[in-house]
Amino acid sequence: MQTDKTILQSYINNFQFLERGLKKQSNDPIHDLRKTAFNHLLEKGFPTKREEEWRFTDISPIIQESFILAEENNIKEFKQSDIIQLMFKDWAGPLLVFINGNYAEHLSDINTAQAGLTIDTMLS
């Protein structure tokens, strides 16, 4: 069983990893929001049932789960067979696949001849 300090440290490590990989997106307004939320977590810690807004919410399953940030190179591990069950039956239209915010070109099926069409990662 992990302690609260160990769990919080894993979140700190992940946030630092995220910031190192952001490059120019570190100035985006969405990242300012992330930093504000993360600083709130560092100051207040995880919410508990003793807090009015959280009294009916048990977040222990979330806290006990180990999360890591997705890396773009991990998407190559996925195969068409991994996503086939998630697709609409007999789908004939364009298929855009994103895994943890990263565009998986090898799993997507779209006509890229469209002028002005740009597909990129949603992860930033």
PDB file of C-alpha atoms in Angstrom:
ATOM      1  CA  MET A   1       0.000   0.000   0.000  1.00  0.00           C
ATOM      2  CA  GLN A   2       1.380   3.368  -1.022  1.00  0.00           C
ATOM      3  CA  THR A   3       1.448   6.259   1.403  1.00  0.00           C
ATOM      4  CA  ASP A   4      -0.089   9.638   0.577  1.00  0.00           C
ATOM      5  CA  LYS A   5       3.423  11.089   0.245  1.00  0.00           C
ATOM      6  CA  THR A   6       4.438   8.380  -2.225  1.00  0.00           C
ATOM      7  CA  ILE A   7       1.278   8.872  -4.256  1.00  0.00           C
ATOM      8  CA  LEU A   8       1.673  12.648  -4.285  1.00  0.00           C
ATOM      9  CA  GLN A   9       5.319  12.267  -5.317  1.00  0.00           C
ATOM     10  CA  SER A  10       4.254  10.194  -8.337  1.00  0.00           C
ATOM     11  CA  TYR A  11       1.930  13.039  -9.384  1.00  0.00           C
ATOM     12  CA  ILE A  12       4.773  15.523  -8.930  1.00  0.00           C
ATOM     13  CA  ASN A  13       7.073  13.364 -11.068  1.00  0.00           C
ATOM     14  CA  ASN A  14       4.434  13.061 -13.794  1.00  0.00           C
ATOM     15  CA  PHE A  15       3.779  16.803 -13.803  1.00  0.00           C
ATOM     16  CA  GLN A  16       7.495  17.556 -14.088  1.00  0.00           C
ATOM     17  CA  PHE A  17       7.746  15.034 -16.947  1.00  0.00           C
ATOM     18  CA  LEU A  18       4.817  16.730 -18.661  1.00  0.00           C
ATOM     19  CA  GLU A  19       6.404  20.154 -18.341  1.00  0.00           C
ATOM     20  CA  ARG A  20       9.720  18.947 -19.789  1.00  0.00           C
ATOM     21  CA  GLY A  21       7.908  17.646 -22.868  1.00  0.00           C
ATOM     22  CA  LEU A  22       5.701  20.663 -23.527  1.00  0.00           C
ATOM     23  CA  LYS A  23       8.200  22.810 -25.427  1.00  0.00           C
ATOM     24  CA  LYS A  24       6.355  25.852 -26.795  1.00  0.00           C
ATOM     25  CA  GLN A  25       2.997  24.767 -25.310  1.00  0.00           C
ATOM     26  CA  SER A  26       4.261  25.661 -21.834  1.00  0.00           C
ATOM     27  CA  ASN A  27       2.988  29.203 -22.499  1.00  0.00           C
ATOM     28  CA  ASP A  28      -0.517  28.069 -23.504  1.00  0.00           C
ATOM     29  CA  PRO A  29      -3.441  29.197 -21.329  1.00  0.00           C
ATOM     30  CA  ILE A  30      -4.429  25.559 -20.793  1.00  0.00           C
ATOM     31  CA  HIS A  31      -1.074  24.921 -19.159  1.00  0.00           C
ATOM     32  CA  ASP A  32      -1.599  27.885 -16.832  1.00  0.00           C
ATOM     33  CA  LEU A  33      -4.827  26.186 -15.772  1.00  0.00           C
ATOM     34  CA  ARG A  34      -2.951  22.904 -15.241  1.00  0.00           C
ATOM     35  CA  LYS A  35      -0.352  24.641 -13.070  1.00  0.00           C
ATOM     36  CA  THR A  36      -3.052  26.323 -10.988  1.00  0.00           C
ATOM     37  CA  ALA A  37      -4.840  23.019 -10.450  1.00  0.00           C
ATOM     38  CA  PHE A  38      -1.599  21.209  -9.644  1.00  0.00           C
ATOM     39  CA  ASN A  39      -0.542  23.883  -7.143  1.00  0.00           C
ATOM     40  CA  HIS A  40      -3.965  23.530  -5.523  1.00  0.00           C
ATOM     41  CA  LEU A  41      -3.347  19.789  -5.159  1.00  0.00           C
ATOM     42  CA  LEU A  42       0.064  20.446  -3.620  1.00  0.00           C
ATOM     43  CA  GLU A  43      -1.377  22.964  -1.149  1.00  0.00           C
ATOM     44  CA  LYS A  44      -4.573  21.145  -0.174  1.00  0.00           C
ATOM     45  CA  GLY A  45      -3.768  17.511  -0.891  1.00  0.00           C
ATOM     46  CA  PHE A  46      -6.343  15.028  -2.101  1.00  0.00           C
ATOM     47  CA  PRO A  47      -9.956  15.755  -1.154  1.00  0.00           C
ATOM     48  CA  THR A  48     -11.526  13.722   1.627  1.00  0.00           C
ATOM     49  CA  LYS A  49     -15.093  12.920   2.672  1.00  0.00           C
ATOM     50  CA  ARG A  50     -14.680  15.456   5.480  1.00  0.00           C
ATOM     51  CA  GLU A  51     -14.959  18.199   2.866  1.00  0.00           C
ATOM     52  CA  GLU A  52     -18.563  19.148   2.113  1.00  0.00           C
ATOM     53  CA  GLU A  53     -18.223  18.971  -1.674  1.00  0.00           C
ATOM     54  CA  TRP A  54     -16.625  15.525  -1.487  1.00  0.00           C
ATOM     55  CA  ARG A  55     -18.588  13.891   1.326  1.00  0.00           C
ATOM     56  CA  PHE A  56     -20.346  11.425  -0.999  1.00  0.00           C
ATOM     57  CA  THR A  57     -17.330  10.726  -3.208  1.00  0.00           C
ATOM     58  CA  ASP A  58     -14.807   8.031  -2.439  1.00  0.00           C
ATOM     59  CA  ILE A  59     -11.693   8.892  -4.421  1.00  0.00           C
ATOM     60  CA  SER A  60      -9.560   6.117  -2.919  1.00  0.00           C
ATOM     61  CA  PRO A  61      -9.836   3.917  -6.058  1.00  0.00           C
ATOM     62  CA  ILE A  62      -8.404   6.786  -8.105  1.00  0.00           C
ATOM     63  CA  ILE A  63      -5.643   7.568  -5.629  1.00  0.00           C
ATOM     64  CA  GLN A  64      -4.643   3.908  -5.305  1.00  0.00           C
ATOM     65  CA  GLU A  65      -4.335   3.529  -9.087  1.00  0.00           C
ATOM     66  CA  SER A  66      -0.908   4.185 -10.543  1.00  0.00           C
ATOM     67  CA  PHE A  67      -1.013   6.606 -13.483  1.00  0.00           C
ATOM     68  CA  ILE A  68       1.719   7.463 -15.934  1.00  0.00           C
ATOM     69  CA  LEU A  69       1.708   9.989 -18.727  1.00  0.00           C
ATOM     70  CA  ALA A  70       1.275   8.662 -22.216  1.00  0.00           C
ATOM     71  CA  GLU A  71       4.268   8.876 -24.472  1.00  0.00           C
ATOM     72  CA  GLU A  72       3.888   9.240 -28.194  1.00  0.00           C
ATOM     73  CA  ASN A  73       6.131   6.278 -28.927  1.00  0.00           C
ATOM     74  CA  ASN A  74       3.791   3.951 -26.969  1.00  0.00           C
ATOM     75  CA  ILE A  75       1.085   4.223 -29.629  1.00  0.00           C
ATOM     76  CA  LYS A  76       3.091   2.062 -32.015  1.00  0.00           C
ATOM     77  CA  GLU A  77       2.413  -0.898 -29.702  1.00  0.00           C
ATOM     78  CA  PHE A  78      -1.310  -0.843 -30.553  1.00  0.00           C
ATOM     79  CA  LYS A  79      -2.652  -2.913 -33.419  1.00  0.00           C
ATOM     80  CA  GLN A  80      -5.880  -2.768 -35.400  1.00  0.00           C
ATOM     81  CA  SER A  81      -7.092  -5.799 -33.431  1.00  0.00           C
ATOM     82  CA  ASP A  82      -6.864  -3.707 -30.229  1.00  0.00           C
ATOM     83  CA  ILE A  83      -9.413  -1.180 -31.464  1.00  0.00           C
ATOM     84  CA  ILE A  84     -11.708  -3.247 -33.682  1.00  0.00           C
ATOM     85  CA  GLN A  85     -14.125  -3.973 -30.827  1.00  0.00           C
ATOM     86  CA  LEU A  86     -14.457  -0.239 -30.155  1.00  0.00           C
ATOM     87  CA  MET A  87     -15.512   0.635 -33.697  1.00  0.00           C
ATOM     88  CA  PHE A  88     -19.032   0.965 -35.076  1.00  0.00           C
ATOM     89  CA  LYS A  89     -20.095  -2.108 -36.997  1.00  0.00           C
ATOM     90  CA  ASP A  90     -19.846  -1.617 -40.774  1.00  0.00           C
ATOM     91  CA  TRP A  91     -18.356   1.887 -40.414  1.00  0.00           C
ATOM     92  CA  ALA A  92     -17.347   3.162 -43.840  1.00  0.00           C
ATOM     93  CA  GLY A  93     -16.425   6.756 -43.023  1.00  0.00           C
ATOM     94  CA  PRO A  94     -13.137   8.313 -42.017  1.00  0.00           C
ATOM     95  CA  LEU A  95     -11.517   6.863 -38.919  1.00  0.00           C
ATOM     96  CA  LEU A  96      -9.305   8.996 -36.687  1.00  0.00           C
ATOM     97  CA  VAL A  97      -7.696   7.147 -33.798  1.00  0.00           C
ATOM     98  CA  PHE A  98      -6.147   8.964 -30.841  1.00  0.00           C
ATOM     99  CA  ILE A  99      -4.499   7.030 -28.034  1.00  0.00           C
ATOM    100  CA  ASN A 100      -4.063   9.049 -24.866  1.00  0.00           C
ATOM    101  CA  GLY A 101      -4.170  12.250 -26.895  1.00  0.00           C
ATOM    102  CA  ASN A 102      -1.704  11.074 -29.535  1.00  0.00           C
ATOM    103  CA  TYR A 103      -2.780  10.660 -33.151  1.00  0.00           C
ATOM    104  CA  ALA A 104      -2.276   7.040 -34.228  1.00  0.00           C
ATOM    105  CA  GLU A 105      -1.808   7.354 -37.971  1.00  0.00           C
ATOM    106  CA  HIS A 106      -1.187   3.611 -38.414  1.00  0.00           C
ATOM    107  CA  LEU A 107      -4.650   2.858 -36.952  1.00  0.00           C
ATOM    108  CA  SER A 108      -6.500   5.659 -38.702  1.00  0.00           C
ATOM    109  CA  ASP A 109      -8.123   5.497 -42.119  1.00  0.00           C
ATOM    110  CA  ILE A 110      -8.744   8.827 -43.803  1.00  0.00           C
ATOM    111  CA  ASN A 111      -8.293  10.394 -47.188  1.00  0.00           C
ATOM    112  CA  THR A 112      -5.446  12.825 -46.506  1.00  0.00           C
ATOM    113  CA  ALA A 113      -5.803  14.384 -49.950  1.00  0.00           C
ATOM    114  CA  GLN A 114      -8.168  16.967 -48.442  1.00  0.00           C
ATOM    115  CA  ALA A 115      -6.673  20.420 -48.965  1.00  0.00           C
ATOM    116  CA  GLY A 116      -5.873  22.201 -45.719  1.00  0.00           C
ATOM    117  CA  LEU A 117      -6.470  19.174 -43.494  1.00  0.00           C
ATOM    118  CA  THR A 118      -4.014  18.882 -40.627  1.00  0.00           C
ATOM    119  CA  ILE A 119      -4.134  16.131 -38.039  1.00  0.00           C
ATOM    120  CA  ASP A 120      -1.898  16.379 -35.015  1.00  0.00           C
ATOM    121  CA  THR A 121      -1.670  15.182 -31.447  1.00  0.00           C
ATOM    122  CA  MET A 122      -4.150  16.518 -28.877  1.00  0.00           C
ATOM    123  CA  LEU A 123      -1.590  16.021 -26.154  1.00  0.00           C
ATOM    124  CA  SER A 124      -0.042  19.271 -25.013  1.00  0.00           C
TER     125      SER A 124
END
